Coordinates of C-alpha atoms and ligand atoms in Angstrom, one line a residue:
X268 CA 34.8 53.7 130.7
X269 CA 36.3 49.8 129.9
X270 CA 36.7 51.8 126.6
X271 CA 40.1 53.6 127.8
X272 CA 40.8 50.2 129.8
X273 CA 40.9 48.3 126.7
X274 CA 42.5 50.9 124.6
X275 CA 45.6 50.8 127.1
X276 CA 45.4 47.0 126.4
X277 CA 45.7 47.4 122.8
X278 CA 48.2 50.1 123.1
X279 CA 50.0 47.0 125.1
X280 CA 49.6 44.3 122.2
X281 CA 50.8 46.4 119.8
X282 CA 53.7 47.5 121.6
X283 CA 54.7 44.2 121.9
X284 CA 54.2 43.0 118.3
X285 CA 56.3 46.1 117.0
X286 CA 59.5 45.7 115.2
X287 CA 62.0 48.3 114.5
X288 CA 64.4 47.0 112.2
X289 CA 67.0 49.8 112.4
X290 CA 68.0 53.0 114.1
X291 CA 65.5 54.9 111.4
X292 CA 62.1 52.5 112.7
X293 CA 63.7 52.7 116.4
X294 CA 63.4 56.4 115.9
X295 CA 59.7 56.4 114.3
X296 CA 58.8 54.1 117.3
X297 CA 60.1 56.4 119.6
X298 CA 58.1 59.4 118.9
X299 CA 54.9 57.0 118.5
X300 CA 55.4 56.0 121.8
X301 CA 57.5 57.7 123.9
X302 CA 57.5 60.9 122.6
X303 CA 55.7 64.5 123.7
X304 CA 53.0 63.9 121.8
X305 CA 52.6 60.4 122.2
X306 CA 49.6 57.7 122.1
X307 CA 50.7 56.9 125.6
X308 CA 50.7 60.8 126.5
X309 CA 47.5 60.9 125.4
X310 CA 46.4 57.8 127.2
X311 CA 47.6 58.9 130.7
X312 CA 45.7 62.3 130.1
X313 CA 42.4 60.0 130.3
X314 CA 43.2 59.5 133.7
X315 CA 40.9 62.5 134.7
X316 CA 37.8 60.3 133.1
X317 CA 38.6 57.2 135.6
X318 CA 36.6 57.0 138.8
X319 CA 38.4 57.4 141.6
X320 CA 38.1 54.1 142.9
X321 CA 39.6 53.0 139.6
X322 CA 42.0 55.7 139.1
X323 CA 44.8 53.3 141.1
X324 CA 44.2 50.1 138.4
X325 CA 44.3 52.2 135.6
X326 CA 47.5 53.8 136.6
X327 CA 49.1 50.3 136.9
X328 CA 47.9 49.3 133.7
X329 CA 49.1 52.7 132.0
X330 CA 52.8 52.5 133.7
X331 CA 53.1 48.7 132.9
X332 CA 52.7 50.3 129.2
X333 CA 54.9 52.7 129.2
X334 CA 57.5 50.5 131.3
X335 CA 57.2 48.0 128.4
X336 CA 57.5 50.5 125.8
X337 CA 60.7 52.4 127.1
X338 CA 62.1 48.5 127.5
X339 CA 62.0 47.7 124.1
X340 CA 63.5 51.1 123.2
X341 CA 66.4 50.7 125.3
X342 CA 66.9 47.3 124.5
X343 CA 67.1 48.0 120.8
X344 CA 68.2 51.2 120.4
X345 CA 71.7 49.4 122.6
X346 CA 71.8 46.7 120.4
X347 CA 71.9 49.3 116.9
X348 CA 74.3 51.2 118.6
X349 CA 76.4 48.3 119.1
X350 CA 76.1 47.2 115.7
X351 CA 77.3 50.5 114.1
X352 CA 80.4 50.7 116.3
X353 CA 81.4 47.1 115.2
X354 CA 81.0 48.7 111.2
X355 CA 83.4 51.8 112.1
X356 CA 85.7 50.6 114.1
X357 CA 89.3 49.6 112.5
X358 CA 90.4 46.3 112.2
X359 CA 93.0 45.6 114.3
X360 CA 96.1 43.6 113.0
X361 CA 98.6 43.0 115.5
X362 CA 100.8 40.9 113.0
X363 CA 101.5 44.2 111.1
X364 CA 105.3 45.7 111.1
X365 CA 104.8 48.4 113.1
X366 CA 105.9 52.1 111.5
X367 CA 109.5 52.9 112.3
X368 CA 109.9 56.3 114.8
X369 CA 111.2 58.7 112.3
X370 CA 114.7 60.1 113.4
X371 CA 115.0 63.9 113.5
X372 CA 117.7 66.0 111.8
X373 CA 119.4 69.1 111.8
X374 CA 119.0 71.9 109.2
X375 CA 122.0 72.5 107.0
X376 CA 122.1 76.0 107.8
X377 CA 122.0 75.0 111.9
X378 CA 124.8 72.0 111.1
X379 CA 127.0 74.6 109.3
X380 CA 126.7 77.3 111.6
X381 CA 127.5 74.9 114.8
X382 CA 130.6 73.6 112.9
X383 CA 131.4 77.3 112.5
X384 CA 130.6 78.8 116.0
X385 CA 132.7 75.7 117.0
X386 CA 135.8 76.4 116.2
X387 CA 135.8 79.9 117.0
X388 CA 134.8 79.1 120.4
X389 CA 138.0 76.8 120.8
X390 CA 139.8 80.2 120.5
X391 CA 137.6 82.1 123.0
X392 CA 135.0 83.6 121.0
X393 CA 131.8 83.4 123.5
X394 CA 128.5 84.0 121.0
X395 CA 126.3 86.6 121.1
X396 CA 122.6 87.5 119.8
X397 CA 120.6 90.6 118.4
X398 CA 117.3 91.4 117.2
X399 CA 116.4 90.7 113.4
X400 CA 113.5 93.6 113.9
X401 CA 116.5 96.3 114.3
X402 CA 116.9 99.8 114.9
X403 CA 118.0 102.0 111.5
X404 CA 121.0 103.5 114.3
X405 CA 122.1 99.8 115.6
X406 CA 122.1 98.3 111.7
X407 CA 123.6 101.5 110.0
X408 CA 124.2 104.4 111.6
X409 CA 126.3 103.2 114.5
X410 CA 128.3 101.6 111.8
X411 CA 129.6 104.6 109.7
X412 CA 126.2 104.6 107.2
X413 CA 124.5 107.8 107.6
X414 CA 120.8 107.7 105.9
X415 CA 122.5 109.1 102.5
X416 CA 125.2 107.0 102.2
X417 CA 125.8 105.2 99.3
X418 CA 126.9 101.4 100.4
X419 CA 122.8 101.8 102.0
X420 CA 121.7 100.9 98.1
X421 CA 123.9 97.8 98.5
X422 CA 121.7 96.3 101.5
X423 CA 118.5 97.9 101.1
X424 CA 115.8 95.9 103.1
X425 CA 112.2 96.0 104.5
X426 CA 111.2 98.7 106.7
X427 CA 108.6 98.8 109.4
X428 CA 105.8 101.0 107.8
X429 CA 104.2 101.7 111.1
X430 CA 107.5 102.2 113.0
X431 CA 109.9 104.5 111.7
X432 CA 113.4 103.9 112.1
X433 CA 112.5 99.9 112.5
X434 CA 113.6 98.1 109.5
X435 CA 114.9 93.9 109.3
X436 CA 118.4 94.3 109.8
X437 CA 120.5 93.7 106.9
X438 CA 123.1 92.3 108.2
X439 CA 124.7 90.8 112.0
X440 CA 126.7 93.9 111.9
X441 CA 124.2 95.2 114.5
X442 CA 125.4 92.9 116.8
X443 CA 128.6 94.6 116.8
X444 CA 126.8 98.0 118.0
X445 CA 124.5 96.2 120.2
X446 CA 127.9 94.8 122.2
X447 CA 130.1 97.7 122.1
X448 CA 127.3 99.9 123.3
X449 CA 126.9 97.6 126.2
X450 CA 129.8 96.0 127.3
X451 CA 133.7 96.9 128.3
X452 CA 136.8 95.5 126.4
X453 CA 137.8 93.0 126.1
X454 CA 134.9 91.6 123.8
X455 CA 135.7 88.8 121.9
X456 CA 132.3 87.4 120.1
X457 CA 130.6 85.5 117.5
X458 CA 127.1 86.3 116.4
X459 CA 125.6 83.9 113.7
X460 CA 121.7 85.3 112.9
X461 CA 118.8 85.8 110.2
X462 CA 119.4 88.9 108.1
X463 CA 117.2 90.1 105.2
X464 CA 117.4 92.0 102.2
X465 CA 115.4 93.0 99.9
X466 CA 116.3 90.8 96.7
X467 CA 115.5 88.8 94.1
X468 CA 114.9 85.3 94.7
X469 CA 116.8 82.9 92.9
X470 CA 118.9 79.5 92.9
X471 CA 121.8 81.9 94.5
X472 CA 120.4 84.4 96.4
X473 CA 117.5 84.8 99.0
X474 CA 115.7 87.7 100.4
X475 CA 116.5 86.2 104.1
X476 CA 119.9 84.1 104.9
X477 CA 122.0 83.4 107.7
X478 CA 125.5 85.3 108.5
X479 CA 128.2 84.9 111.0
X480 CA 129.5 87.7 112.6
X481 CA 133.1 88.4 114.6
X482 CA 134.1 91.1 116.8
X483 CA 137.6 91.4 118.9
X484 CA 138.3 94.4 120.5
X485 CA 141.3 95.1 123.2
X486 CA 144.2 97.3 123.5
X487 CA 146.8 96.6 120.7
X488 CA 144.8 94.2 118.3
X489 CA 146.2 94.3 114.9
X490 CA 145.8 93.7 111.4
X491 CA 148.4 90.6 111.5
X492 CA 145.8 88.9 114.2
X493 CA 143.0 89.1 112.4
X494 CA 145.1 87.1 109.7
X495 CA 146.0 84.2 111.8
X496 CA 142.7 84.0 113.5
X497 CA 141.0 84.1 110.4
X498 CA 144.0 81.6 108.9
X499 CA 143.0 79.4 112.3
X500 CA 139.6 79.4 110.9
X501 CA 140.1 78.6 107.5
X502 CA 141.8 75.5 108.4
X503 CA 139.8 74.1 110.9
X504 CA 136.8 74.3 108.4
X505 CA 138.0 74.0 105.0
X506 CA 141.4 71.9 106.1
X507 CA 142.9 74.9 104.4
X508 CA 146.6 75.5 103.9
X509 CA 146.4 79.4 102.5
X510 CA 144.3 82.1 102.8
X511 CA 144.0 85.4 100.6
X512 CA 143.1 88.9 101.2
X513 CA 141.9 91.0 98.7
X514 CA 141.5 94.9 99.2
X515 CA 138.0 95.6 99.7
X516 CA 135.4 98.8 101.5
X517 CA 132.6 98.0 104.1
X518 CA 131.7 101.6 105.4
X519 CA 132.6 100.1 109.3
X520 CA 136.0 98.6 108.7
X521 CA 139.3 100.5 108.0
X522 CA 140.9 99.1 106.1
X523 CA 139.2 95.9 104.8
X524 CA 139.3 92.9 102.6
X525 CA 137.6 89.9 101.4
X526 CA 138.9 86.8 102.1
X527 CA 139.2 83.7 100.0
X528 CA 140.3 79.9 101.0
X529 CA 142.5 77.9 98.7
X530 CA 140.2 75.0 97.8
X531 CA 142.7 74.2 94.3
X532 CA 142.1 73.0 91.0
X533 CA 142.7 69.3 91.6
X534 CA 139.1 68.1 91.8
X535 CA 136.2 69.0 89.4
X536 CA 134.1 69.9 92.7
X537 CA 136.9 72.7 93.7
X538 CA 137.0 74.0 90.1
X539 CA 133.3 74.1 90.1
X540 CA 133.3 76.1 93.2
X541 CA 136.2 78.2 92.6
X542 CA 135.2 78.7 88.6
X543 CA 138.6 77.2 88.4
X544 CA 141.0 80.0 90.4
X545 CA 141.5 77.4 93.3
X546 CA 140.0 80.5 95.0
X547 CA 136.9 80.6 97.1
X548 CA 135.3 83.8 98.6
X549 CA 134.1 83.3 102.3
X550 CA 133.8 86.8 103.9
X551 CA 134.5 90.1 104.5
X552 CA 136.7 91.2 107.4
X553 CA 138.5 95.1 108.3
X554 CA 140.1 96.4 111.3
X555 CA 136.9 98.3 113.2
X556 CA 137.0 102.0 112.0
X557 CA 137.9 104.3 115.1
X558 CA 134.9 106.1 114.1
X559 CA 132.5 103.0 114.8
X560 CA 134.2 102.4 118.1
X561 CA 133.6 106.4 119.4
X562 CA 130.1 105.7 117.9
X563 CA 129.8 103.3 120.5
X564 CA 131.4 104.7 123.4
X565 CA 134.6 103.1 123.2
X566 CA 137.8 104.7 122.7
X567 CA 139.4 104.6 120.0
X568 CA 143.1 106.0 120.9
X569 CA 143.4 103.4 123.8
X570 CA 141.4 100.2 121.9
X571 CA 141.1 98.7 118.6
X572 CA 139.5 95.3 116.9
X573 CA 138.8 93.3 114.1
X574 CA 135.4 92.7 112.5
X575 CA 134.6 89.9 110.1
X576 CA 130.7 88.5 108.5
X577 CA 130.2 85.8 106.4
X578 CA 127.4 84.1 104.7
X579 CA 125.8 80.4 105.8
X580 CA 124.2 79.5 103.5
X581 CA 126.3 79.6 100.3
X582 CA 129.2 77.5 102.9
X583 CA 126.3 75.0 103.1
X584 CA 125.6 74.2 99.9
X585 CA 129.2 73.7 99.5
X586 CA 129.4 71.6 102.7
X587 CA 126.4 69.4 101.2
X588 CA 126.5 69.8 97.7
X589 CA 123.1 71.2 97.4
X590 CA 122.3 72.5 94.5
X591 CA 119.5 75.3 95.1
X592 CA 119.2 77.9 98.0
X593 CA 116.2 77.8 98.1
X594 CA 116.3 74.2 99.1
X595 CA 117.0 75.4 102.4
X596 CA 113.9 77.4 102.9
X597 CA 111.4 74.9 101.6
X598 CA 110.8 72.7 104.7
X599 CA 110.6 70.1 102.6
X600 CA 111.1 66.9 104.7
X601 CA 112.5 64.4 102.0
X602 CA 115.1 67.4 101.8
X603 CA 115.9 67.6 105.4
X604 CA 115.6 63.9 106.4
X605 CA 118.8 63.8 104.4
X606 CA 120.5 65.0 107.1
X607 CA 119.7 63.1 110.2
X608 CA 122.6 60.9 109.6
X609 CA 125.1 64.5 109.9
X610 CA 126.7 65.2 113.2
X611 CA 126.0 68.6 113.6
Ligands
LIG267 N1 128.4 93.1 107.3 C1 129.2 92.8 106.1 C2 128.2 92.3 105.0 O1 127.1 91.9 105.3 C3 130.3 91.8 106.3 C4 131.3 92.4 107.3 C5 131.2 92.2 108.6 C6 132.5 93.0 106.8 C7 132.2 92.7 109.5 C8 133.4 93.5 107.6 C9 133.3 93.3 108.9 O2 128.5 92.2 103.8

């Protein structure tokens, strides 16, 4: 009977003379002594041997054990943990330069398409949006391209395999249907937007890009002021002093033309752009063809309009001298940090 007395005495000596000398030992200790299977487990078990008039000074003895034992493990396993988060934790410097906040910019495409929708708005163009997932009727067929026409080969694009009739729209054009479809005359709007096609990618062309479009529509509109609105334009953003209109066929216009800006031959940078005509294409433009406007519910003996689209992206790299499309697509932030300095 002193036998399990003296064995919790022992256990006690030996507690105290342990010495875990890191998180590993602490560990082994642990289970030694404190664990489910544990000498001091086992020890209380032999409480059922004790007499009973004994049974209260053996309890002591066993709980001033086990009181001791968990101490130590406290006591040590806070100091280790203390010690390892000193090891990871950074060192502070507070007589480091702090980082500079990084400055945000505009995208090229968005700081060319502001300066565009701009100046059109000083003339009481209003903009206007459409889908890029478009309906084949909204992207063609309201606008004079039945499913076999030919000019269909020179925008062909990606359809929606699972949703025929749903295809990327090719151009803003469709924003001409969408608004003539839904609202009365007068409509004067610009409608700058993705479009898509489906081409090669190269230093000059992209399978997605950016475009402009313009739409006037009242009674009496005429060729002569699509000339001086589009002559307004030209030099507001080019500081143009002529325009040129060149016969031309969009399928939706009637007639049309292509018009160019007189950049001149005076600078190497103009003759570059112009491949030295002193000529540079910006977009295509037509009166809206009667047959586009009765597509659309409008009618075409009391109203007629204007229509006009033109490329961003190309006017971009001009604006900034960039020397790749694809430049713009990248995301690259050494690219577009460039511009933070831009007023947009
Ligand atoms: N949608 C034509 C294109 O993408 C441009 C255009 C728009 C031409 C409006 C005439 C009128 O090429």
């Amino acid at each position: 009977m002193n036998d399990i007395f003296e064995q919790v005495r022992q256990t006690i000596a030996q507690v105290q003379q342990e010495q875990p000398n890191n998180t590993q030992e602490l560990e082994a200790y642990r289970i030694q002594y404190l664990g489910s299977k544990s000498t001091i487990k086992s020890l209380m078990e032999g409480m059922r041997e004790v007499p009973n008039e004994r049974k209260k000074e053996f309890g002591q003895l066993v709980n001033s054990l086990k009181q001791q034992a968990e101490e130590k493990y406290q006591t040590l396993k806070a100091a280790f943990d203390a010690q390892a988060e000193a090891a990871s934790a950074v060192q502070l410097d507070l007589t480091r330069t702090p980082e500079p906040a990084s400055l945000g910019a505009r995208h090229p495409v968005s700081i060319t398409m502001n300066r565009i929708i701009r100046i059109f708005e000083k003339i009481g163009f209003v903009v206007a949006d459409g889908p890029e997932v478009e309906h084949d009727w909204y992207n063609f067929t309201a606008m004079n391209t039945p499913e076999d026409h030919p000019a269909r080969d020179m925008q062909d694009t990606f359809y929606v395999v699972d949703a025929p009739g749903l295809l990327l729209r090719t151009h803003t054009s469709n924003v001409q249907a969408r608004v003539m479809t839904s609202r009365k005359p007068p409509i004067r709007i610009i409608a700058p937007g993705r479009v898509f096609r489906n081409e090669t990618i190269s230093a000059r062309s992209h399978a997605q890009f950016h475009q402009i479009e313009g739409l006037y529509i009242d009674e009496g509109v005429s060729f002569a002021d699509m000339k001086q609105t589009l002559y307004f334009f030209a030099q507001e953003m080019f500081g143009a002093t002529k325009i040129r209109l060149r016969p031309s066929f969009f399928p939706f216009t009637e007639p049309s033309a292509e018009m160019d800006v007189w950049l001149g031959t005076e600078t190497e940078e103009t003759r570059r752009l112009t491949k030295g005509t002193g000529w540079l294409e910006i977009l295509g433009c037509g009166m809206v063809d009667p047959q586009v406007l009765e597509n659309c519910g409008i009618d075409s003996t009391q109203y007629s309009g204007f229509a006009f689209g033109m490329g961003i992206e190309r006017q971009a790299l001009r604006l900034f001298n960039i020397p790749d499309i694809r430049f713009l697509f990248e995301n690259d932030v050494r690219f577009l940090s460039q511009f933070s300095q831009v007023i947009a």
